[in-house]
Coordinates of C-alpha atoms in Angstrom, one line a residue:
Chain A
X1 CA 146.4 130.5 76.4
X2 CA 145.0 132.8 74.0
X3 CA 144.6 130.2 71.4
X4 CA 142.8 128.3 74.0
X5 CA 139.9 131.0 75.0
X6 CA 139.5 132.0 71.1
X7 CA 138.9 128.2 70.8
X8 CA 135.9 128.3 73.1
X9 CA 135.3 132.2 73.2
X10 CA 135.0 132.8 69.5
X11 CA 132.7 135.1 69.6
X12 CA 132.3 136.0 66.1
X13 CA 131.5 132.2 65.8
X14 CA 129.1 131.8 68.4
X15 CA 127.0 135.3 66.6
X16 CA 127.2 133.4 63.2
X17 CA 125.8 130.2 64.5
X18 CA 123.4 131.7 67.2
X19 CA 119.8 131.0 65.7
X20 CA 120.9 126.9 65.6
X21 CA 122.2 126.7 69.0
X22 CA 118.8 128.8 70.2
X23 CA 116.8 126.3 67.9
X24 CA 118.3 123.5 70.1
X25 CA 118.2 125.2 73.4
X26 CA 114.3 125.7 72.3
X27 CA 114.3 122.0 71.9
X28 CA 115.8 121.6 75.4
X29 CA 113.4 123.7 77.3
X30 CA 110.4 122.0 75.9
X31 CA 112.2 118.6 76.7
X32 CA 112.2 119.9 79.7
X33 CA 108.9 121.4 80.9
X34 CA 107.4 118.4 79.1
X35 CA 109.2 116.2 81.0
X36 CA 109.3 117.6 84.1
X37 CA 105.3 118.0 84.1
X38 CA 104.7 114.7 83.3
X39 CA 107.1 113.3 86.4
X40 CA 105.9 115.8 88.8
X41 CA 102.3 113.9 87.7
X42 CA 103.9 110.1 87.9
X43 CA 106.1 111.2 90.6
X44 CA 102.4 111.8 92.8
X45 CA 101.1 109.3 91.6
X46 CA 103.9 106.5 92.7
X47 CA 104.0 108.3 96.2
X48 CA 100.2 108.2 96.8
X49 CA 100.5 104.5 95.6
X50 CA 103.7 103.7 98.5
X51 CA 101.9 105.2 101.1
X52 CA 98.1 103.3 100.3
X53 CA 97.5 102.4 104.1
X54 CA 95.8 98.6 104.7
X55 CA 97.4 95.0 104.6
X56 CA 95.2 94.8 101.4
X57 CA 97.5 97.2 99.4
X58 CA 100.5 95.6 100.6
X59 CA 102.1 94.3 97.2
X60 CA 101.2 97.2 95.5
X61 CA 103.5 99.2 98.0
X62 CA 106.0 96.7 97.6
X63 CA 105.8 96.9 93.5
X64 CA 106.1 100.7 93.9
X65 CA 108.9 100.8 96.4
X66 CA 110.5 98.1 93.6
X67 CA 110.0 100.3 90.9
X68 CA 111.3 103.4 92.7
X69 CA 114.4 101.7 94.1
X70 CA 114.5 99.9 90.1
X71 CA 115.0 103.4 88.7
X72 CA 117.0 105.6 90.9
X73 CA 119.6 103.0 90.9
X74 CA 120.1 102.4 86.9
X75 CA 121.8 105.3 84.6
X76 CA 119.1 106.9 82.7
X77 CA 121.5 106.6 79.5
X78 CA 120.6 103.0 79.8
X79 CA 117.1 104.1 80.2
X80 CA 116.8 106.4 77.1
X81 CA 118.4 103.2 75.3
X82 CA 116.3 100.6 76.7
X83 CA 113.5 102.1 76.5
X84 CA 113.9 103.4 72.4
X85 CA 115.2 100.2 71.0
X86 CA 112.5 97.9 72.9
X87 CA 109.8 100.0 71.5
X88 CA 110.8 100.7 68.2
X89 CA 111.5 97.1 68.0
X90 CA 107.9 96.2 69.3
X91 CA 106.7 98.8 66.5
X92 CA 108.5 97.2 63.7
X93 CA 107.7 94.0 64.3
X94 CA 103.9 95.1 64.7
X95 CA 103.4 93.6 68.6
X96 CA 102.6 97.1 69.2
X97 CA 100.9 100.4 67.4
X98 CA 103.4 101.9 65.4
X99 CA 102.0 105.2 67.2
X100 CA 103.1 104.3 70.1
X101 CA 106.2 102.5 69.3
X102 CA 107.8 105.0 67.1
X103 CA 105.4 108.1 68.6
X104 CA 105.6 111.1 66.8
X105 CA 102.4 113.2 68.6
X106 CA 102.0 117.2 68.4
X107 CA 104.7 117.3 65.7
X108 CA 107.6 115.9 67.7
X109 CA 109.8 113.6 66.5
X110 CA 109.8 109.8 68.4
X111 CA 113.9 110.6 70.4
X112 CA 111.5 113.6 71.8
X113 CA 109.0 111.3 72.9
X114 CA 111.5 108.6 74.1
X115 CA 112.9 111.2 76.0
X116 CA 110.1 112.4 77.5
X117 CA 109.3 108.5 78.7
X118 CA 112.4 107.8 80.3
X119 CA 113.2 111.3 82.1
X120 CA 109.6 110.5 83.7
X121 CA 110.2 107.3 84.7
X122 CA 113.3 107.8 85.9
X123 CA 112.9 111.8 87.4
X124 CA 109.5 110.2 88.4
X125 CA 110.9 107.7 91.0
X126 CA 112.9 111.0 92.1
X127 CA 110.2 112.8 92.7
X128 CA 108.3 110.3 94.5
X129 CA 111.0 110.0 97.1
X130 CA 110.9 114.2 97.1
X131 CA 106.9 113.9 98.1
X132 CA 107.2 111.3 100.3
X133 CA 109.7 113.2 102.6
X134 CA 107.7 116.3 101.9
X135 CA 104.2 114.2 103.6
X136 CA 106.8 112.3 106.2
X137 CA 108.0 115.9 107.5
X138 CA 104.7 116.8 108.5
X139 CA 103.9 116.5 112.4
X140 CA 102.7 113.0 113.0
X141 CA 100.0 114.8 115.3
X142 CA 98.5 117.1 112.0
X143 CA 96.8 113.1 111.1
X144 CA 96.0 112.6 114.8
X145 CA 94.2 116.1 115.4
X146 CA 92.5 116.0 111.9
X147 CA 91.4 112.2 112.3
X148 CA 90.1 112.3 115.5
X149 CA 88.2 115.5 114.1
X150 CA 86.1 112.6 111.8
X151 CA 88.0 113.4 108.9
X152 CA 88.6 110.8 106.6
X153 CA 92.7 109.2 105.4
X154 CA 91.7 111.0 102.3
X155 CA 90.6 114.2 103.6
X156 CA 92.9 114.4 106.3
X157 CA 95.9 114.5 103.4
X158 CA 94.0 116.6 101.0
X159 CA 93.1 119.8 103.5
X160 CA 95.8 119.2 106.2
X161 CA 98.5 117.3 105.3
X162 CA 99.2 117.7 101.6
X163 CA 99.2 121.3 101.8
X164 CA 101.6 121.5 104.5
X165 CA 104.0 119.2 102.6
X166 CA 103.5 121.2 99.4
X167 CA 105.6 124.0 100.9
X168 CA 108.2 121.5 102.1
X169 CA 108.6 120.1 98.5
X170 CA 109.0 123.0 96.5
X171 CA 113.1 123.3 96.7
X172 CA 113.9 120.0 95.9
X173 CA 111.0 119.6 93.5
X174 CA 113.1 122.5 91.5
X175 CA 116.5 121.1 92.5
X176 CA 115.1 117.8 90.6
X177 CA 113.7 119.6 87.8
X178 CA 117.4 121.3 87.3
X179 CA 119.0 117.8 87.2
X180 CA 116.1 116.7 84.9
X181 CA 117.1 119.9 82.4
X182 CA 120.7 119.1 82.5
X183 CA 120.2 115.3 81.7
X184 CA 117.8 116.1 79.0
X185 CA 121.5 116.0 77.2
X186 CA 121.5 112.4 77.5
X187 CA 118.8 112.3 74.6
X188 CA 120.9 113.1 72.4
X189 CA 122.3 109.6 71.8
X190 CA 119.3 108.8 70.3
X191 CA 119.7 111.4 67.5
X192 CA 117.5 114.3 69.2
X193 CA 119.1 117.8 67.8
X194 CA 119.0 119.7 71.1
X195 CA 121.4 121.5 72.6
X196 CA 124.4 119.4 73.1
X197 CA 124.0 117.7 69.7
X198 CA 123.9 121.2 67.7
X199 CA 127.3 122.1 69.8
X200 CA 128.2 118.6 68.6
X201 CA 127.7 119.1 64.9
X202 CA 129.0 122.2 64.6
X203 CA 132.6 121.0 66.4
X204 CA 132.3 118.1 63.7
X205 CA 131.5 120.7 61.2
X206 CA 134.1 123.5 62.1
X207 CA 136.1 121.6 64.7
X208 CA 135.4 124.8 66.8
X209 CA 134.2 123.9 70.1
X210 CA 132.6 127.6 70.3
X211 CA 129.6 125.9 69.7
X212 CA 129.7 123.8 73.1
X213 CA 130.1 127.4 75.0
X214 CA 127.3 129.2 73.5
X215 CA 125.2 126.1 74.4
X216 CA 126.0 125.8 78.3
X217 CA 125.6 129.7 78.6
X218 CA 122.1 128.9 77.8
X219 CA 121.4 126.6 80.0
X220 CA 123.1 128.4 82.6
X221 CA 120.9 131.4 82.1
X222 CA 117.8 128.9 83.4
X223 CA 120.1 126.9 85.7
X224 CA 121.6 129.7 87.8
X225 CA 118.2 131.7 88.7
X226 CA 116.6 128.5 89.5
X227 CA 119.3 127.4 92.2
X228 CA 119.1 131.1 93.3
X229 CA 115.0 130.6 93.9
X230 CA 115.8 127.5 95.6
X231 CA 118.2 129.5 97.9
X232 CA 115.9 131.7 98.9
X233 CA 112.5 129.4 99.3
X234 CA 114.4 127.5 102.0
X235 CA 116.2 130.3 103.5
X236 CA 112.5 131.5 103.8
X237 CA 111.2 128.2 105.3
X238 CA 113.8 128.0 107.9
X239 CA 113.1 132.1 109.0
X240 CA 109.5 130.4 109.2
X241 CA 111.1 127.3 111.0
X242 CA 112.8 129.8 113.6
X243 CA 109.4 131.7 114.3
X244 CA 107.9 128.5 116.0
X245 CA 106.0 126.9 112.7
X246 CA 106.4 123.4 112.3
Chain B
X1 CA 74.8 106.2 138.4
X2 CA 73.3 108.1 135.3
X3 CA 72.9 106.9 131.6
X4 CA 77.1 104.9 130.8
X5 CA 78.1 107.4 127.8
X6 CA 81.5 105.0 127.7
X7 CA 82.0 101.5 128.4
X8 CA 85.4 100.1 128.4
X9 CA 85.9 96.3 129.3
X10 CA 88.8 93.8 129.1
X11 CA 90.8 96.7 127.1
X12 CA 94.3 95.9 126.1
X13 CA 97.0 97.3 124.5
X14 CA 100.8 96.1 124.1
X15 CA 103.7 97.9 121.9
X16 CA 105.7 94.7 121.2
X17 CA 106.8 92.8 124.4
X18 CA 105.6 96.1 126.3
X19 CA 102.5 95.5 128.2
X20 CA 101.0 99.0 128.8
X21 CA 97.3 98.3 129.3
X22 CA 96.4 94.7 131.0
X23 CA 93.3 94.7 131.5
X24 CA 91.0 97.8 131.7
X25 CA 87.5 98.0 132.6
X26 CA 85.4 101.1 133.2
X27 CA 82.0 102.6 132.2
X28 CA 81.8 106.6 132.0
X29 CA 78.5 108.2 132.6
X30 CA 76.7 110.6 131.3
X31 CA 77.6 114.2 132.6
X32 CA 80.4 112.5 134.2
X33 CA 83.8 114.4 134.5
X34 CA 86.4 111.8 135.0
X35 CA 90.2 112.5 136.2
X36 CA 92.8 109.9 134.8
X37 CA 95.8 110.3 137.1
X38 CA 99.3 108.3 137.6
X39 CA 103.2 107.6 137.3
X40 CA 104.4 108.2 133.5
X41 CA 104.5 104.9 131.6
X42 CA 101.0 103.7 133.1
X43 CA 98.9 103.8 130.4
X44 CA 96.4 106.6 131.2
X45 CA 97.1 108.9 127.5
X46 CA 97.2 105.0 125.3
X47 CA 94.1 104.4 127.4
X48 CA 92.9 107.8 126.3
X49 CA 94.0 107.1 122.6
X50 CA 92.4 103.9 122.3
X51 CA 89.1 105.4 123.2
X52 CA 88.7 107.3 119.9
X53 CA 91.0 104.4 118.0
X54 CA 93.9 106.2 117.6
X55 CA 95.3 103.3 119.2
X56 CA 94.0 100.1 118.1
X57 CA 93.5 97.8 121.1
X58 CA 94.8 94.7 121.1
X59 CA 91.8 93.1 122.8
X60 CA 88.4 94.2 124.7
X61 CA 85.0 96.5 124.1
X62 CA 84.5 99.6 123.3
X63 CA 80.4 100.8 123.5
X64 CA 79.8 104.3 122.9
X65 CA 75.9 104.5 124.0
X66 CA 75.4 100.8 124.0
X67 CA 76.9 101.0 120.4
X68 CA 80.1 98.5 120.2
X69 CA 82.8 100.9 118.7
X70 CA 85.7 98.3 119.0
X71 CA 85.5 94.7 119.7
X72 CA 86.7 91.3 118.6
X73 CA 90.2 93.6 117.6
X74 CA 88.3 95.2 114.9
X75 CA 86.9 98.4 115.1
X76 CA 83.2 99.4 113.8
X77 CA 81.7 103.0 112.8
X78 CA 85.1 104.5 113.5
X79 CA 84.0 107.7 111.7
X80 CA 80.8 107.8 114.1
X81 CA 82.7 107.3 117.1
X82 CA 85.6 110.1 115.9
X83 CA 82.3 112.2 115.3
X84 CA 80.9 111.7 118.9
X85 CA 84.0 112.0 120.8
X86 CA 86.5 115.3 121.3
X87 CA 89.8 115.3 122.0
X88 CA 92.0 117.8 123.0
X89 CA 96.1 117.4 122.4
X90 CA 99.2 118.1 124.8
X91 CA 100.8 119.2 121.9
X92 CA 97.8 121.5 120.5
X93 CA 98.1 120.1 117.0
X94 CA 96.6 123.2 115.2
X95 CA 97.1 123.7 111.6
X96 CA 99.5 125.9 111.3
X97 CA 98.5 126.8 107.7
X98 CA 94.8 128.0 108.6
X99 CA 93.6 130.9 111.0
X100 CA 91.7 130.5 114.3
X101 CA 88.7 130.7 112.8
X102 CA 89.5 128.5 109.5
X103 CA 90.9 125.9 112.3
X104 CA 87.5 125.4 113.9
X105 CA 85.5 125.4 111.2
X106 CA 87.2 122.8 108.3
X107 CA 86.2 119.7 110.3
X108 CA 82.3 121.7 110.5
X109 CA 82.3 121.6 106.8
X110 CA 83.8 119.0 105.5
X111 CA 82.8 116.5 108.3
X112 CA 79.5 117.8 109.5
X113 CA 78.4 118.9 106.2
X114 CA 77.8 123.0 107.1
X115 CA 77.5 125.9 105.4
X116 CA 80.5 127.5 105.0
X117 CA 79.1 130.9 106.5
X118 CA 77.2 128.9 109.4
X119 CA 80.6 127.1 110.3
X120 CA 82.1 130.1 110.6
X121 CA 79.5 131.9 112.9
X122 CA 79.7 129.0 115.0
X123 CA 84.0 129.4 115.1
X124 CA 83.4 132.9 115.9
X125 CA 80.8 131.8 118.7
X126 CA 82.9 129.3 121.0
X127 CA 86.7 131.1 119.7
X128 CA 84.9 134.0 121.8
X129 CA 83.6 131.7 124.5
X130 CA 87.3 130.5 125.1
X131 CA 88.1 134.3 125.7
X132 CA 89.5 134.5 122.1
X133 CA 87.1 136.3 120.2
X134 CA 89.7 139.0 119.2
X135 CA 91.8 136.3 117.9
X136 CA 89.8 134.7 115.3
X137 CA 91.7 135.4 112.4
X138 CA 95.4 135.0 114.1
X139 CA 97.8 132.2 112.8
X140 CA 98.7 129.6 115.2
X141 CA 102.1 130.8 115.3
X142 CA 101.0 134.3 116.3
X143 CA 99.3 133.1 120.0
X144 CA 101.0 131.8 122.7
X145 CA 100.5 128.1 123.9
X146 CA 97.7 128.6 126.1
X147 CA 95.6 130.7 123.2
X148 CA 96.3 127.2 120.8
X149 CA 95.0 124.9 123.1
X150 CA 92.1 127.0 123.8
X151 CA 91.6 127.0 119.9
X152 CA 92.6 123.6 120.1
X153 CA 89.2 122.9 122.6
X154 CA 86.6 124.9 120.5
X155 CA 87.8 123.3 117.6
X156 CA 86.9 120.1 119.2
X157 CA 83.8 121.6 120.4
X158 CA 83.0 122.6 116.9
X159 CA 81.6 119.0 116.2
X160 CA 78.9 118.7 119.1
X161 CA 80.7 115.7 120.7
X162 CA 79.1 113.9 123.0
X163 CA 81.9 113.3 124.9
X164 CA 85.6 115.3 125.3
X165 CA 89.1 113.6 125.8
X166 CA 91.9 115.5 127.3
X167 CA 95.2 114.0 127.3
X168 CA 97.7 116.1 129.3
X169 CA 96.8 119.6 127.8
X170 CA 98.3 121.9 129.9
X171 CA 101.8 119.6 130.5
X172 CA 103.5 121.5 127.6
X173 CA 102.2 125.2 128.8
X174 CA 104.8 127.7 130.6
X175 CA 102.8 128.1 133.9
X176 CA 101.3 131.2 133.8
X177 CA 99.3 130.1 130.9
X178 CA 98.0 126.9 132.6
X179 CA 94.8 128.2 134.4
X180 CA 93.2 130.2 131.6
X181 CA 93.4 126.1 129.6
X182 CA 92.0 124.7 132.7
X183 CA 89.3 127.4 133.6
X184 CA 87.4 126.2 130.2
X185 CA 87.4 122.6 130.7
X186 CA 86.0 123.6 134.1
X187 CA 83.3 125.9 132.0
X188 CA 82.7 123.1 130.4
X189 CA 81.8 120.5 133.2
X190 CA 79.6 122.8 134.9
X191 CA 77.6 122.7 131.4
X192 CA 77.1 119.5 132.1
X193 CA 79.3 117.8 129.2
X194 CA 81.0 114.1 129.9
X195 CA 84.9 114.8 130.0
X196 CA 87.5 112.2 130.6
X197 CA 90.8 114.1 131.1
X198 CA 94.6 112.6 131.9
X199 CA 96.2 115.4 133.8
X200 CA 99.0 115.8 136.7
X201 CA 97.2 118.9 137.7
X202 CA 96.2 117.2 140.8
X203 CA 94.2 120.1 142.9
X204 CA 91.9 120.8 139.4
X205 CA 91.5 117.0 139.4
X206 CA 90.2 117.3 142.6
X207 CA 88.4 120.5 142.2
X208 CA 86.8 119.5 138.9
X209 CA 86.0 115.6 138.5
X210 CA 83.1 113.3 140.2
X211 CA 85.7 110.7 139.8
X212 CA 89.4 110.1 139.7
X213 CA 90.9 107.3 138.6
X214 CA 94.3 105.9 139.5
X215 CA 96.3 103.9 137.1
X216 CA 99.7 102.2 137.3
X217 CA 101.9 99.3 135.3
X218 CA 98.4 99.1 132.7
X219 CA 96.0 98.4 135.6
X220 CA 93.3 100.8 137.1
X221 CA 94.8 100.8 140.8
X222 CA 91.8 102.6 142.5
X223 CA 88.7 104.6 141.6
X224 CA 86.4 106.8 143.6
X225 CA 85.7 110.2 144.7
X226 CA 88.1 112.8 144.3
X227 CA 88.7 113.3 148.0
X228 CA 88.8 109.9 148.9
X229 CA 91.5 109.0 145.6
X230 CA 93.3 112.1 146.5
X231 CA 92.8 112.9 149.8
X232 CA 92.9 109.6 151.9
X233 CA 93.9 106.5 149.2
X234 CA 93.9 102.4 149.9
X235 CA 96.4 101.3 147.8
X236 CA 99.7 101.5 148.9
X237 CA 100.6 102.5 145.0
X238 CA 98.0 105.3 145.0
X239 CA 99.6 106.6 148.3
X240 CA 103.1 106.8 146.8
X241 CA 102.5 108.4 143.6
X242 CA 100.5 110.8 145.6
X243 CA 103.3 111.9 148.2
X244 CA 105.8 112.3 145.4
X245 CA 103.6 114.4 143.4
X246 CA 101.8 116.4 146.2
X247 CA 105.4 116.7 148.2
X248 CA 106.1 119.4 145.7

């Protein structure tokens, strides 16, 4: 038992080999914010295309509904490696720019880059379903009142509708962005050095798994205040809820 | 009968197999305060909806001063007509994220084109004409049901329309707060403003309107004078809505 916890609690190990594991965790968080930022974007933009009102836009509500149904149900392992072979593939072969096939912008390396195309795609589609809940919950008469007030569709969602769904969206915009921070792991296959691959290559290294520990108390460190904040935005929205505001 | 502000002819309306207006035809005047009364389920609020399009009819015309709004099931200078005609909610429908004042004015700016400043003297004006003035800068969910609605009618006021809707407005008020609602739409026919309103407030129908108008099963039953609709009907449907309804 006490072999066990110096296995994964060697602490003396984790002190030695702290400025790596940080270096990847830095890696991680960047991932992250870069990733997430760029789905919360695509995210909008798929839900403002699903909900395009007319018969005219009909097919491009049913490619977007496709798309979204497409990613949430495929792993995003398969993603990360779809996505990276077809493009470096493309980029070799010279079908495409080698700067976009094998992207290496602001100093990143292209698994970075591949990583931060599939979590949007994928965390994207999430994110669109998150909105489009978010603009659903709002009071079908909010449309009604501000229509029949002259206001335009457009208007109508940008001053009545859009920020009453904002507040809605916020806790599971963050719950999604936690998932998206914990799969940025995944990457790793395709030979990014973040987190889980510096734990990695010190166990192959050492064969100490200490590594591994240091790593997920760093992520935890981000992971646990953030559910925390979620806690407490919807305990706040249902004290609202109980006060009478839709 | 004055200038027709409204003219409503061959409307219908049908949710599926559900036939809940046949065949409407009626022309509002100007000045003209208008009662809408009958049984749930016979089409009085869908007629009400359909006159600013938030129904779309199936079939019929729609002339806002000799304008055609709606015809030939398409609808035509929707954003006039939702700029020339009020309406006023059961449900209030305030935005809950803006103040009083910030509720009656949004539409002013961003519809009407006014100064920010301008809107808001002109929020401050009618909020205080609907007895609120000390309530202009209150959320939504700080006034009781009666103070919303009454936001809710000055915000509709707000545009100048030519005309006001009201589609059961006082049907989702505890009853103590029902005549303060009803004593402004009664301000506001004796300034003279066309007002078609669906109530089951039967006495302020007959009180307020130079017309009631009975429907049932998607027809218009009767039409006429308040005291002759109310007080001595023709049609045997008119007379038995009435009894259960004034049997109370």
């Amino acid at each position: 038992m006490e072999q066990l916890f110096n296995l994964y609690f060697d602490f003396g190990f984790m002190a030695e080999h702290f400025d790596e594991v940080l270096a990847g965790f830095w890696v991680t968080i960047k991932l992250s914010l870069v990733g997430g930022l760029f789905s919360l974007i695509w995210g909008l933009i798929l839900s403002v295309l699903r909900q395009l009102p007319g018969r005219v836009f009909a097919p491009v509500r049913w490619v977007t509904i496709g798309y979204i149904d497409a990613l949430r149900g495929i792993p995003l392992l398969l993603v990360i490696l779809g996505l990276s072979a077809g493009l470096a593939t493309l980029a070799s072969e010279g079908t495409i720019p080698r700067e976009i096939g094998i992207p290496q912008w602001l100093g990143e390396e292209d698994p970075f880059w591949y990583g931060v195309m599939a979590l949007t795609l994928t965390y994207g589609a999430y994110m669109a379903e998150v909105y489009r809940s978010g603009i659903e919950a709002v009071p079908r008469g909010q449309m009604e009142a501000a229509r029949s007030l002259g206001m335009s569709h457009g208007q109508s969602m940008r001053f009545v509708i859009v920020p009453q769904a904002v507040r809605k969206v916020i806790p599971p915009l963050l719950n999604d962005f936690i998932a998206l921070m914990k799969d940025t792991a995944l990457i790793s296959v395709i030979g990014l050095v973040e987190t889980v691959q510096v734990g990695s290559d010190l166990y192959s290294t050492f064969f100490i798994p200490s590594g591994y520990t240091l790593g997920a108390f760093f992520f935890l460190i981000v992971t646990i205040p953030l559910a925390r904040l979620v806690d407490w935005q919807i305990k706040k929205q249902e004290e609202k809820f109980e006060r009478g505001i839709p | 009968m004055s200038e027709t502000v409204l003219s409503i002819q061959g409307l219908k309306k049908s949710y599926g197999k559900l036939d809940v207006l046949k065949d409407i035809n009626c022309e509002i005047g100007e000045g003209e305060v208008v009662c809408v009364i009958g049984p749930s389920g016979s089409g009085k609020s869908t007629m009400l909806r359909c006159l600013n399009m938030l129904e779309l009819p199936d079939a019929g015309r729609i002339e806002l001063h000799g304008n055609e709004v709606f015809g030939d099931g398409k609808t035509r200078d929707l954003d006039v007509l939702r700029r020339e005609v009020g309406m006023v909610f059961q449900s209030f429908n305030l935005f809950p994220h803006m103040s009083a004042k910030q509720n009656v004015s949004i539409a002013q700016t961003r519809v009407r084109g006014r100064k920010r400043g301008d809107a808001d003297s002109r929020s401050v004006e009618l909020l205080g004409k609907v007895g609120l003035a000390e309530k202009v800068d209150e959320f939504p969910d700080r006034l009781s049901g009666g103070q919303q609605q009454r936001v809710a009618i000055a915000r509709a006021l707000a545009m100048d329309p030519k005309v006001m809707l009201f589609d059961e407005v006082t049907s989702a008020l505890d009853p103590e707060l029902v005549k303060g609602v009803l004593d402004v739409i009664k301000g506001l026919a004796d300034t003279g403003m066309t007002l078609v309103i669906v109530t089951h407030e039967m006495n302020f129908a007959r009180e307020v309107s130079d017309r009631v108008i009975f429907m049932d099963q998607g027809y218009i039953v009767e039409q006429g004078k308040p005291d002759d609709v109310l007080g001595n009907p023709s049609e045997a449907r008119t007379k038995k809505f009435l009894g259960l309804v004034l049997a109370r």
